[in-house]
CSV table of C-alpha atoms and ligand atoms in Angstrom, one decimal:
chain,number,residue,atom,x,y,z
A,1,UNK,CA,-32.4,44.7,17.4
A,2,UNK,CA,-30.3,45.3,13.8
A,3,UNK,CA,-30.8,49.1,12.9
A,4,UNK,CA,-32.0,48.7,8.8
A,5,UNK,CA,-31.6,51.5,7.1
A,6,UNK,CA,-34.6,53.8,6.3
A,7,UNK,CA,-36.8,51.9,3.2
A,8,UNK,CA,-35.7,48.9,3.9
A,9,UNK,CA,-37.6,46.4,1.2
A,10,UNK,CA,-39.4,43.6,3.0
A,11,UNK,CA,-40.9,41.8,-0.1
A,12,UNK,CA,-41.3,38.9,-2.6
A,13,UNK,CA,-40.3,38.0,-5.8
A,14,UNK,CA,-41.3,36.4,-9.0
A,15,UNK,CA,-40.4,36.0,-12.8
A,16,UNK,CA,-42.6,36.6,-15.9
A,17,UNK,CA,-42.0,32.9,-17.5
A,18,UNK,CA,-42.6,31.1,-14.2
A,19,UNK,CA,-46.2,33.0,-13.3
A,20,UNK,CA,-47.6,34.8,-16.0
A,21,UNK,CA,-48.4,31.5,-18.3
A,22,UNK,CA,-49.1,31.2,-22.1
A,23,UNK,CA,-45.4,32.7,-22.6
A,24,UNK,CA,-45.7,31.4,-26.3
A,25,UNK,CA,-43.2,33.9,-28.2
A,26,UNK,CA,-40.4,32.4,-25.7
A,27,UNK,CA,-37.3,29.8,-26.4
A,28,UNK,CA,-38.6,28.2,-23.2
A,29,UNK,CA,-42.4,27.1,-24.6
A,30,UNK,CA,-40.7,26.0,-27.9
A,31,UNK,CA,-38.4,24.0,-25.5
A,32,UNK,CA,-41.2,22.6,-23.4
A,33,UNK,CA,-42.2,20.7,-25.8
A,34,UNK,CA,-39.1,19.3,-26.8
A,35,UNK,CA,-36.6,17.8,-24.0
A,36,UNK,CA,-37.6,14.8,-22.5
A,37,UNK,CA,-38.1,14.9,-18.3
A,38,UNK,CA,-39.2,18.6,-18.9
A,39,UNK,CA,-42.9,19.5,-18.0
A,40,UNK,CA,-44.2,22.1,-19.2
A,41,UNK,CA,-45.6,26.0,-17.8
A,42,UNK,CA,-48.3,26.1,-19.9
A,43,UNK,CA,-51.2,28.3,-17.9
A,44,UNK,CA,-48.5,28.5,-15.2
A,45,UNK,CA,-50.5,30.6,-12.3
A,46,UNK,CA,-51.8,33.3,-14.5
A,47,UNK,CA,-50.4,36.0,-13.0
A,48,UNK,CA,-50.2,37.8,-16.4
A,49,UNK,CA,-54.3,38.4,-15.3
A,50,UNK,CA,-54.2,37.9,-11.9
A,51,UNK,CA,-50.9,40.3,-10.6
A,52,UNK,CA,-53.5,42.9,-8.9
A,53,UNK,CA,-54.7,40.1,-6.7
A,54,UNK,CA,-51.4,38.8,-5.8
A,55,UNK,CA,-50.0,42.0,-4.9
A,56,UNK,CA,-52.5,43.0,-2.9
A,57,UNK,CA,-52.2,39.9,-1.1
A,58,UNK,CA,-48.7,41.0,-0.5
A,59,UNK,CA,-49.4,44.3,0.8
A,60,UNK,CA,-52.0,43.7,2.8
A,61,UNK,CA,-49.9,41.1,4.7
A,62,UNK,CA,-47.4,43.9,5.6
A,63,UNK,CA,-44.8,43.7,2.7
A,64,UNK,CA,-43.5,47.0,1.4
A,65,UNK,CA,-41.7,46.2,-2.4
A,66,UNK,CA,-42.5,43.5,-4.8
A,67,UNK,CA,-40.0,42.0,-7.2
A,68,UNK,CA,-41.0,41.2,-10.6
A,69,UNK,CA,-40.1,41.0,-14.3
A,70,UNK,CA,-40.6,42.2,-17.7
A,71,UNK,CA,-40.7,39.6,-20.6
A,72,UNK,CA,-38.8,40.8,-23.3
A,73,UNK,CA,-40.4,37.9,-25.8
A,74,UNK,CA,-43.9,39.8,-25.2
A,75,UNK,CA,-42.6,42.7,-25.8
A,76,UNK,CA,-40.8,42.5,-28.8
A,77,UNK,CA,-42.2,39.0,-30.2
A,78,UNK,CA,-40.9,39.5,-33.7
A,79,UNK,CA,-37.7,41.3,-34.2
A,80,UNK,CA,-38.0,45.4,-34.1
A,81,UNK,CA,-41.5,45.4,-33.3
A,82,UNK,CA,-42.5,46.6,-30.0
A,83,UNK,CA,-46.1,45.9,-28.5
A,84,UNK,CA,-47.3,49.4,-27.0
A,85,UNK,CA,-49.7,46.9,-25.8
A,86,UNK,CA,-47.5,44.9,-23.4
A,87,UNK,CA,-45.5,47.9,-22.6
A,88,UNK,CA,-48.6,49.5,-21.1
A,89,UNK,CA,-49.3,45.9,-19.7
A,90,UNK,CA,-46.2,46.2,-17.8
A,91,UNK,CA,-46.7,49.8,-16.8
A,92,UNK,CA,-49.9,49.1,-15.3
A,93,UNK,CA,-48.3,46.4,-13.0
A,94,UNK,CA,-45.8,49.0,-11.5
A,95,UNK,CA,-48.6,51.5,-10.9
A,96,UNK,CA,-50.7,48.7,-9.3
A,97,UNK,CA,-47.7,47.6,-7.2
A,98,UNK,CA,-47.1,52.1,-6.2
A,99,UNK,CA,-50.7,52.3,-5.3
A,100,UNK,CA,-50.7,49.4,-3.0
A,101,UNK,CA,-47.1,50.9,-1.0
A,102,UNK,CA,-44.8,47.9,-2.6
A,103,UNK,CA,-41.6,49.6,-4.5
A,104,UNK,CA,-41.0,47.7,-7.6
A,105,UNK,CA,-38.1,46.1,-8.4
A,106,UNK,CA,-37.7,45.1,-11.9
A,107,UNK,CA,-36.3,42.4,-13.5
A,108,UNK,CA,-35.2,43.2,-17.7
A,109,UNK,CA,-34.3,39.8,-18.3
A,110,UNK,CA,-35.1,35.9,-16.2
A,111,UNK,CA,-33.8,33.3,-18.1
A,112,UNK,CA,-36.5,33.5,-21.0
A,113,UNK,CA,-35.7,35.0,-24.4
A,114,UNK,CA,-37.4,35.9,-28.1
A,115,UNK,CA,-37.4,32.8,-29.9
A,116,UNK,CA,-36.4,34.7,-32.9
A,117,UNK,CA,-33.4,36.0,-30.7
A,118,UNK,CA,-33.0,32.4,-29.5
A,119,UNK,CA,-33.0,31.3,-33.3
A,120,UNK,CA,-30.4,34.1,-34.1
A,121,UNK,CA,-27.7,32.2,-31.5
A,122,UNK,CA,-29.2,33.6,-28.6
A,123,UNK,CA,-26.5,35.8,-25.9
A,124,UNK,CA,-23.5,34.7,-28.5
A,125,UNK,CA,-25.1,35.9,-31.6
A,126,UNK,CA,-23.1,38.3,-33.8
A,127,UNK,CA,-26.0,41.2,-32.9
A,128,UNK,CA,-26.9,40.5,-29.3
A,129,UNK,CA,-26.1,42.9,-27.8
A,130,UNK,CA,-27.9,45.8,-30.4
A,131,UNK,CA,-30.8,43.4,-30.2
A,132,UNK,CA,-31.3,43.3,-26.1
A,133,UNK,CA,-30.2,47.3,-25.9
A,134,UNK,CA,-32.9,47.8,-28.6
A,135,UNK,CA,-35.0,46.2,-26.2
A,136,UNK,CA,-33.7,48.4,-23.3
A,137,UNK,CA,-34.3,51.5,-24.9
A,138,UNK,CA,-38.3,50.7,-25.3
A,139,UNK,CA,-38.4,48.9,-21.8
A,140,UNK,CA,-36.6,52.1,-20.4
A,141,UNK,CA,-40.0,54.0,-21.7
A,142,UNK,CA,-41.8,52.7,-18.6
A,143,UNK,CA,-39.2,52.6,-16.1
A,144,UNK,CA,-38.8,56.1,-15.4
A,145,UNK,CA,-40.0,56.2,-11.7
A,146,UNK,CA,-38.9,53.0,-10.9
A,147,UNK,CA,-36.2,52.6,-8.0
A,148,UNK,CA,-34.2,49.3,-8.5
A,149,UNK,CA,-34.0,48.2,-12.0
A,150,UNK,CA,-31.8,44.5,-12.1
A,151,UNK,CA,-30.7,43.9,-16.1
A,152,UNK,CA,-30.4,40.0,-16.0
A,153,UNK,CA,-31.5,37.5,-13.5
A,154,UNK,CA,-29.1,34.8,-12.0
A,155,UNK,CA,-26.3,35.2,-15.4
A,156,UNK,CA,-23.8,32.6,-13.5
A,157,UNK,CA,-27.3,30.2,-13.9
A,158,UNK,CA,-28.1,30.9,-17.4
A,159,UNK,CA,-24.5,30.7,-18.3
A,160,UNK,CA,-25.0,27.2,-17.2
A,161,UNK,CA,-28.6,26.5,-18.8
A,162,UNK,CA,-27.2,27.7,-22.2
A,163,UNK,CA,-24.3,25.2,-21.9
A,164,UNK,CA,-26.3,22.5,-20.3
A,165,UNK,CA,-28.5,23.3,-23.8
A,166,UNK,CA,-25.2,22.6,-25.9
A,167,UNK,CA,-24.8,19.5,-23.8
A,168,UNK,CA,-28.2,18.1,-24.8
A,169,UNK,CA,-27.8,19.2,-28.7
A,170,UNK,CA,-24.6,17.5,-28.9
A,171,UNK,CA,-26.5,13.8,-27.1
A,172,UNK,CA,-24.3,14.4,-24.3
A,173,UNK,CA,-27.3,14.7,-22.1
A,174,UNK,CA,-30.1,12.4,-22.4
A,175,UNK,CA,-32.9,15.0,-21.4
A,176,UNK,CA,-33.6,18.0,-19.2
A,177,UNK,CA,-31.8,19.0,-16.0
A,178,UNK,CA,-32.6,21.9,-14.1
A,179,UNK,CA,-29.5,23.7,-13.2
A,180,UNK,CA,-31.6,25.3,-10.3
A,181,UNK,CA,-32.7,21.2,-9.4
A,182,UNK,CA,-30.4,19.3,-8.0
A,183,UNK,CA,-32.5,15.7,-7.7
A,184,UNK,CA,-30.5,12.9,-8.2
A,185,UNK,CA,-27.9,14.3,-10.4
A,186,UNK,CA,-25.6,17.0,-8.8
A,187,UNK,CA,-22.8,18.3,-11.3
A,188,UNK,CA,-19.4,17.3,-10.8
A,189,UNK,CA,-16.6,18.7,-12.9
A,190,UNK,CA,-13.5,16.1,-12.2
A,191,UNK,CA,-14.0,13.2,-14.9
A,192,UNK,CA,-11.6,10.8,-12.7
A,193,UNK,CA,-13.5,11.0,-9.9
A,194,UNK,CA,-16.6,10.3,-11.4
A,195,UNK,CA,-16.3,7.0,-11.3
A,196,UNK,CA,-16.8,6.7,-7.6
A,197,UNK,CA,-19.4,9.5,-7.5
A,198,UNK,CA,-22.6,10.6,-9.5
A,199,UNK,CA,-21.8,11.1,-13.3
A,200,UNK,CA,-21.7,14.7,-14.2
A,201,UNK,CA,-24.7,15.8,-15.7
A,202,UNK,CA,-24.1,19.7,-16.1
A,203,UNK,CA,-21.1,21.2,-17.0
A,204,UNK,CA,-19.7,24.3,-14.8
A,205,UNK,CA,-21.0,27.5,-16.8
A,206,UNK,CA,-19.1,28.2,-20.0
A,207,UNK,CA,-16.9,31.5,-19.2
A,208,UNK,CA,-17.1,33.5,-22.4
A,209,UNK,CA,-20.7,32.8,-22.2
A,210,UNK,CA,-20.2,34.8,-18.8
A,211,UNK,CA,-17.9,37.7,-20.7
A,212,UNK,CA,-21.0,38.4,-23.1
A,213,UNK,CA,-23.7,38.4,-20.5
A,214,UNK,CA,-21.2,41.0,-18.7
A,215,UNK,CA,-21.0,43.4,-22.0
A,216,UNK,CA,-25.1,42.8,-21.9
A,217,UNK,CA,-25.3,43.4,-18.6
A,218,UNK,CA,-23.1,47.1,-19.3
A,219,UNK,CA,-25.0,48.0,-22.2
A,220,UNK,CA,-28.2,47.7,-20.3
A,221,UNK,CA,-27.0,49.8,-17.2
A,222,UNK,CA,-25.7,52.3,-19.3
A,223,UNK,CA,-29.0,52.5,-21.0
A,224,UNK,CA,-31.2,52.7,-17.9
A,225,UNK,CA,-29.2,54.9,-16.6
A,226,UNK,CA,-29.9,57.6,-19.2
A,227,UNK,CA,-33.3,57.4,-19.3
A,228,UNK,CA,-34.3,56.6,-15.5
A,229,UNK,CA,-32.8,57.6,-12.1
A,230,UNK,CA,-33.4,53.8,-10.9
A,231,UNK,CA,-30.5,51.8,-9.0
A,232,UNK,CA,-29.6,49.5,-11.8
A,233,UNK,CA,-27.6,46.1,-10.8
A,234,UNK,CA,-27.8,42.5,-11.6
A,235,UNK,CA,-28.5,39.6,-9.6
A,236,UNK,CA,-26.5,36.8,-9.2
A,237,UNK,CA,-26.6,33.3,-7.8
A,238,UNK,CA,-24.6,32.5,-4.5
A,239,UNK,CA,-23.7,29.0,-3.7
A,240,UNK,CA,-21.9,29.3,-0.7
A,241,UNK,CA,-19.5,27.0,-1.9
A,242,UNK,CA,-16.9,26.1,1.1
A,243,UNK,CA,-14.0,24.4,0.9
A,244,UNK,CA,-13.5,20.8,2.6
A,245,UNK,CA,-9.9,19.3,3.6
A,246,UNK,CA,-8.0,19.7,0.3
A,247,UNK,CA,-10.3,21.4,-1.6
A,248,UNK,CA,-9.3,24.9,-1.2
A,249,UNK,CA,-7.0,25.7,-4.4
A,250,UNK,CA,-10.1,24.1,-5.9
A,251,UNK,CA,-12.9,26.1,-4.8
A,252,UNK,CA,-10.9,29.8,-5.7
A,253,UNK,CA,-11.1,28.3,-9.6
A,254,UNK,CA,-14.6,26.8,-9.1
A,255,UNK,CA,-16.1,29.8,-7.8
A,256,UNK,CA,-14.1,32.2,-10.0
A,257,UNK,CA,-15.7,30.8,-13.0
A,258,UNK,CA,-19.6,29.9,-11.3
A,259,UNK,CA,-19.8,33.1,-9.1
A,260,UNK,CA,-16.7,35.6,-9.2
A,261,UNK,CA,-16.9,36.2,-12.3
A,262,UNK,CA,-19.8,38.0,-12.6
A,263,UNK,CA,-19.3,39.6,-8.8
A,264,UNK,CA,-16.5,41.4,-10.1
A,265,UNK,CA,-18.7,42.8,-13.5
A,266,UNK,CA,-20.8,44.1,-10.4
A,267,UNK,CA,-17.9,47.0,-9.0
A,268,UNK,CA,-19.9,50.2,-10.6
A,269,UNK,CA,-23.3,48.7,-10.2
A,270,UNK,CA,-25.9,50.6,-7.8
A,271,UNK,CA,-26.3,47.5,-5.7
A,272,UNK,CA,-26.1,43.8,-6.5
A,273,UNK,CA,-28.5,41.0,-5.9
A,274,UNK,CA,-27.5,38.5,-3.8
A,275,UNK,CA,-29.4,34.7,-4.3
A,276,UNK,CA,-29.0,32.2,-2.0
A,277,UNK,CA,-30.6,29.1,-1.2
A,278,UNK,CA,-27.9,26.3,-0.3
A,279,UNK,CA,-24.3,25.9,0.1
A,280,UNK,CA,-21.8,23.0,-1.1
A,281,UNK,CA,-19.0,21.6,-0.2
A,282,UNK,CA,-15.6,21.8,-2.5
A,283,UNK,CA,-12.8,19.4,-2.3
A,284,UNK,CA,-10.0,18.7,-4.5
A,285,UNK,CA,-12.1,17.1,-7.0
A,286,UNK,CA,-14.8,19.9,-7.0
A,287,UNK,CA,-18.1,20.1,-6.3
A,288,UNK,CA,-19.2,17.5,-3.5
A,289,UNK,CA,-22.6,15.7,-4.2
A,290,UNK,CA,-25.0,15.9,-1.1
A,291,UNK,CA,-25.6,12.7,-0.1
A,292,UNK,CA,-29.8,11.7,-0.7
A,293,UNK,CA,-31.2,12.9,3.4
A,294,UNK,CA,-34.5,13.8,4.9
A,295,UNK,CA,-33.6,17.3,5.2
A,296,UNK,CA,-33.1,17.8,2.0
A,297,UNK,CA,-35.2,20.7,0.1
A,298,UNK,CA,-37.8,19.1,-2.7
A,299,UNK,CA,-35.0,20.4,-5.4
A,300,UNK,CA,-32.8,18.1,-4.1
A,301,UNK,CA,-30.3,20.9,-2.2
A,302,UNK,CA,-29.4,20.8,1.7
A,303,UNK,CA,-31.4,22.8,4.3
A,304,UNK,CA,-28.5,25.6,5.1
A,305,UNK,CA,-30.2,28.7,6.4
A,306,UNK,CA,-27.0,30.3,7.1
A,307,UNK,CA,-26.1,30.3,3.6
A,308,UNK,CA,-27.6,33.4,3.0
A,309,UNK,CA,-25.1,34.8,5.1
A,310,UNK,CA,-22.0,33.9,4.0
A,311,UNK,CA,-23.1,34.8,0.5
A,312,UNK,CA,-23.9,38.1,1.5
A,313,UNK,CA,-20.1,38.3,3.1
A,314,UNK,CA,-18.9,37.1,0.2
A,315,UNK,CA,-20.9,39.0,-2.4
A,316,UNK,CA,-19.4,42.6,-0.6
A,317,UNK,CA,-15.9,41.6,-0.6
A,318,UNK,CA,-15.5,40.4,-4.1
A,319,UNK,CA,-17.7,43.8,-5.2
A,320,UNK,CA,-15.7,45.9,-3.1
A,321,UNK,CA,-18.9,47.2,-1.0
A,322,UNK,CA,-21.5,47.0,-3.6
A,323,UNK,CA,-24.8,47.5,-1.8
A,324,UNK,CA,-26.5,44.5,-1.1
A,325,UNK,CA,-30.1,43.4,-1.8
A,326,UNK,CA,-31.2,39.8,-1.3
A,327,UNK,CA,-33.4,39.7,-4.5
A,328,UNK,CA,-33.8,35.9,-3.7
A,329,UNK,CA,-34.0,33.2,-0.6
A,330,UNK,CA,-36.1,30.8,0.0
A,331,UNK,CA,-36.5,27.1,0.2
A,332,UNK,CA,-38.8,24.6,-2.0
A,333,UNK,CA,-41.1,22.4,1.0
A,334,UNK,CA,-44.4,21.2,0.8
A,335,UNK,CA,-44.0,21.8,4.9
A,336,UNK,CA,-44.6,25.6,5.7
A,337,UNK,CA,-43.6,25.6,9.2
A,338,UNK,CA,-39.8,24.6,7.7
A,339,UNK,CA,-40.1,27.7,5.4
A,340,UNK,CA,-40.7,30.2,8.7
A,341,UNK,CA,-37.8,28.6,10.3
A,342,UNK,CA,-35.5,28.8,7.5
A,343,UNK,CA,-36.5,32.2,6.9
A,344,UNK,CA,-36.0,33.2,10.4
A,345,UNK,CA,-32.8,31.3,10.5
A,346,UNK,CA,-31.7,33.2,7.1
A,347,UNK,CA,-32.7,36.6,8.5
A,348,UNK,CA,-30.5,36.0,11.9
A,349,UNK,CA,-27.6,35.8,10.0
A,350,UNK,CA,-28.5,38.4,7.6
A,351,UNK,CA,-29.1,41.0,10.5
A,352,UNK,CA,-25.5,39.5,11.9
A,353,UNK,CA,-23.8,40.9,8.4
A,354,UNK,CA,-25.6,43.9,8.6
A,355,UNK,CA,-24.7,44.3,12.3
A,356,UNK,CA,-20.8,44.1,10.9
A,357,UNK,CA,-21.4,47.4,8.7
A,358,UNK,CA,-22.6,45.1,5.4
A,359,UNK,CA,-25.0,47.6,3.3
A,360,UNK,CA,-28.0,45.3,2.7
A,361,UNK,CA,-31.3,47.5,1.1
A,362,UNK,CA,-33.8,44.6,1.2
A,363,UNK,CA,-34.6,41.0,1.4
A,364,UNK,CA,-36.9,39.7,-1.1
A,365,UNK,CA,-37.9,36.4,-0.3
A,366,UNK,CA,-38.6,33.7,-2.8
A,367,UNK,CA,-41.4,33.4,-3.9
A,368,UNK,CA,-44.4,35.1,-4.1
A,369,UNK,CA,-46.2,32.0,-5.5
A,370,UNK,CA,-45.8,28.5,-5.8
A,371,UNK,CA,-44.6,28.6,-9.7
A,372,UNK,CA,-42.9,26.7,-12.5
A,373,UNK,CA,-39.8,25.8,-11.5
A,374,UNK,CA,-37.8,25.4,-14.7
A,375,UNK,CA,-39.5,22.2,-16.0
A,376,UNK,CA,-41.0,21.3,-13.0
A,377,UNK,CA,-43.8,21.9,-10.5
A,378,UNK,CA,-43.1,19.9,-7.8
A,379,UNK,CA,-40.8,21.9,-6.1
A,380,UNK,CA,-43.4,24.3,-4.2
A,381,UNK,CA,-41.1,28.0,-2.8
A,382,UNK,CA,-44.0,29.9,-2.6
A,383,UNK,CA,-45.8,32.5,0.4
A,384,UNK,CA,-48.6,31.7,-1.6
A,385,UNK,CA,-50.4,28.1,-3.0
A,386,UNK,CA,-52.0,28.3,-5.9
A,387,UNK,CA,-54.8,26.2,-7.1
A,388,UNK,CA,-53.9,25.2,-10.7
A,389,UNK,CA,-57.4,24.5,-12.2
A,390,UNK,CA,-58.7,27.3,-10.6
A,391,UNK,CA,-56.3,29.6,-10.1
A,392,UNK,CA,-57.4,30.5,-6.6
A,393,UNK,CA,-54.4,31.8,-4.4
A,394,UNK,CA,-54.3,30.8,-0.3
A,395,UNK,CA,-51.7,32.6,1.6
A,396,UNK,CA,-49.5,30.3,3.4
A,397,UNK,CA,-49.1,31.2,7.2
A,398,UNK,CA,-45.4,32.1,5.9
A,399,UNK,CA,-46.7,35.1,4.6
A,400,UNK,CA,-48.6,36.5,7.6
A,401,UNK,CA,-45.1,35.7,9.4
A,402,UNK,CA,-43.0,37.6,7.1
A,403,UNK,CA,-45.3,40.4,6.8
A,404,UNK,CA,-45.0,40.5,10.5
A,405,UNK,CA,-41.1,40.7,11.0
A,406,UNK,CA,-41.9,43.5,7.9
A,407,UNK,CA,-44.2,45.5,10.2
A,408,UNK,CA,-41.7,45.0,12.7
A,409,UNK,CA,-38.6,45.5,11.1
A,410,UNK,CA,-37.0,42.2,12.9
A,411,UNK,CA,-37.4,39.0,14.5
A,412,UNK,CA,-40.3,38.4,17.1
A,413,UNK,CA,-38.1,38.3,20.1
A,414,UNK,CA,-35.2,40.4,18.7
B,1,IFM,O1,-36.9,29.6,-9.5
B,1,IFM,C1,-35.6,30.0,-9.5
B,1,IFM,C2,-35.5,31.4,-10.1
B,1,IFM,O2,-36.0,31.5,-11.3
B,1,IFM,C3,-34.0,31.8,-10.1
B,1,IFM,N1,-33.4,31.6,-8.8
B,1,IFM,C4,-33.6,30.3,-8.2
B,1,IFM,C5,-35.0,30.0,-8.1
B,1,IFM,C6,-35.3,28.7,-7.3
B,1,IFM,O3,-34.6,27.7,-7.9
């Protein structure tokens, strides 16, 4: 069986926007509202009340850390004023997750901003980065004895949400599409090729986008740093991306700008997330499409298991050694028993990195909870259903399973 180092985390994760509900200070509920083909989050699950329940659903079933986030636009819903309110909100939620024996992990930053910060040009307005280290400094107030702290969630995505945004402003895109969904619609960067393929609906993540989100992502380290002694890092998503015949000049350029980019702002971090859920193929034109097939996840992406561990591969060579934790893997079904085998096909080939000497902390498996998936429920990636009248939680027998190979420390069988 793998040896894991002492501590490992065995856990779940989550995001303020996509649980909590009623997220009204945000950009994303102004948006809601807004952008055709986009549903909105509205009550979401109400895990804003309801965390204590859902954690303890996650303890009990054997898990040992949680990860969740903060949400800046609660916190600071107007510009300069901090709610002691929410701060002690947030507080309370890593006390309840201590008490119950989960080791928080927390997330600064998932996606969602102030609207007023929004309003003032967002991560490329002229005072950014004194507005989120503003932020920092009162969020570090209730971090002190937490041990991971990640500063922004998935920037390679939101560096693509941001110019999918600019894409829709300008009518080059006719509503919403999920960067995180791939449907009917995956991107594809080469304009002569599209005529034989899918037309491109999001264009590859704008790179001085990326550059600011990397000064953000310093400013916030450095901050945490000061006033904590958590493990700060960021987490980023992995695609996998492989090359086909032909495509591998291609896929060093694609991935520089969609994954490497923000790997590299990584070397100095205490550890680095690693998110994986799919992989994709790369040929000379770029990104290539998956065809429409039965195995396909409900976001649209193909079932690869084993992409979790060539991102982790990929993730500590481009770091230099950063250590790893998987802050995300999962896979959006409606069929549970194909979550458990993807999970156990993703953990075989995580254990095989870590058997080659790669320094992985944790796996955090997403999600905690069925949730809002960026404009859409359907997709379902959650341990946990959720009744959405009633709120009521049901563990899914993918959380008894996990908590087992928690317990454990492996694989049945192993
Ligand atoms: O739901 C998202 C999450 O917010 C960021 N990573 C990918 C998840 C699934 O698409």
């Amino acid at each position: 069986m793998t040896r894991l180092r002492p501590g490992f985390l065995w856990g779940a994760a989550t995001a303020p926007h996509q649980i909590e509900g009623n997220n009204v200070s945000s950009d994303w509920w102004a948006r809601e509202g807004l952008m055709p083909g986009m549903e909105r989050s509205g009550d979401a699950v109400d895990s804003y009340h309801r965390y204590p329940e859902d954690m303890r659903l996650l303890a009990e079933a054997g898990l040992n850390s949680y990860r969740f986030g903060i949400e800046w636009a609660r916190i600071e819903p107007v510009p300069g004023h901090v709610s002691r309110a929410e701060l002690a909100h947030y507080r309370r939620m890593i006390d309840t997750a201590l008490q119950l024996g989960l080791t928080p992990v927390v997330t600064l930053n998932h996606f969602t901003l102030p609207r007023w910060f929004a309003e003032e040009g967002g991560w490329l307005g002229e005072q950014a980065l004194d507005r989120f280290a503003s932020y920092v400094e009162a969020a570090a107030t209730i971090l002190g004895d937490v041990p991971w702290v990640a500063t922004l969630n998935e920037p390679n995505m939101l560096a693509m949400m941001i110019t999918a945004m600019r894409a829709f402003r300008a009518g080059q895109m006719a509503g919403w599409q999920s960067p995180t969904v791939e449907g009917e619609a995956a991107p594809r960067e080469d304009a002569a090729a599209e005529e034989t393929r899918r037309p491109p609906v999001l264009p590859p993540p704008d790179p001085e986008i990326g550059r600011r989100l990397a000064e953000a992502h310093a400013v916030a380290r450095e901050i945490v740093r000061q006033h904590t002694d958590a493990g700060v890092g960021w987490t980023v998503a992995n695609g996998a991306y492989h090359a086909l015949p032909g495509g591998e000049q291609k896929l060093e350029e694609l991935r520089y700008v969609r994954e490497d980019l923000y790997l590299e702002a990584a070397r100095g971090d205490d550890f680095i997330g690693v998110q994986s859920y799919s992989s994709q193929g790369v040929d000379a034109d770029g990104l290539v499409p998956h065809p429409p097939h039965p195995d396909n996840t409900l976001v649209g992406t193909a079932y690869r298991p084993d992409a979790l561990e060539t991102a982790v591969r990929h993730t500590w060579e481009v770091t230099g050694g950063v250590p790893v934790i998987v802050t995300e893997n999962g896979i959006a079904t409606a069929d549970d028993e194909r979550r458990i085998a993807y999970t156990g096909e993703a953990l075989r080939g995580l254990f095989t990195a870590i058997d080659d000497g790669i320094d992985v902390r944790g796996y955090l498996h997403w999600s905690a909870l069925d949730n809002y998936e960026w404009g859409h429920w359907e997709p379902t990636f959650g341990l946990i259903a959720v009744d959405r009248e009633t709120f009521e939680r049901k563990p899914k027998p993918s959380l008894g399973w996990l908590g087992d190979v928690a317990r454990r420390g492996g694989l049945p069988g192993a």
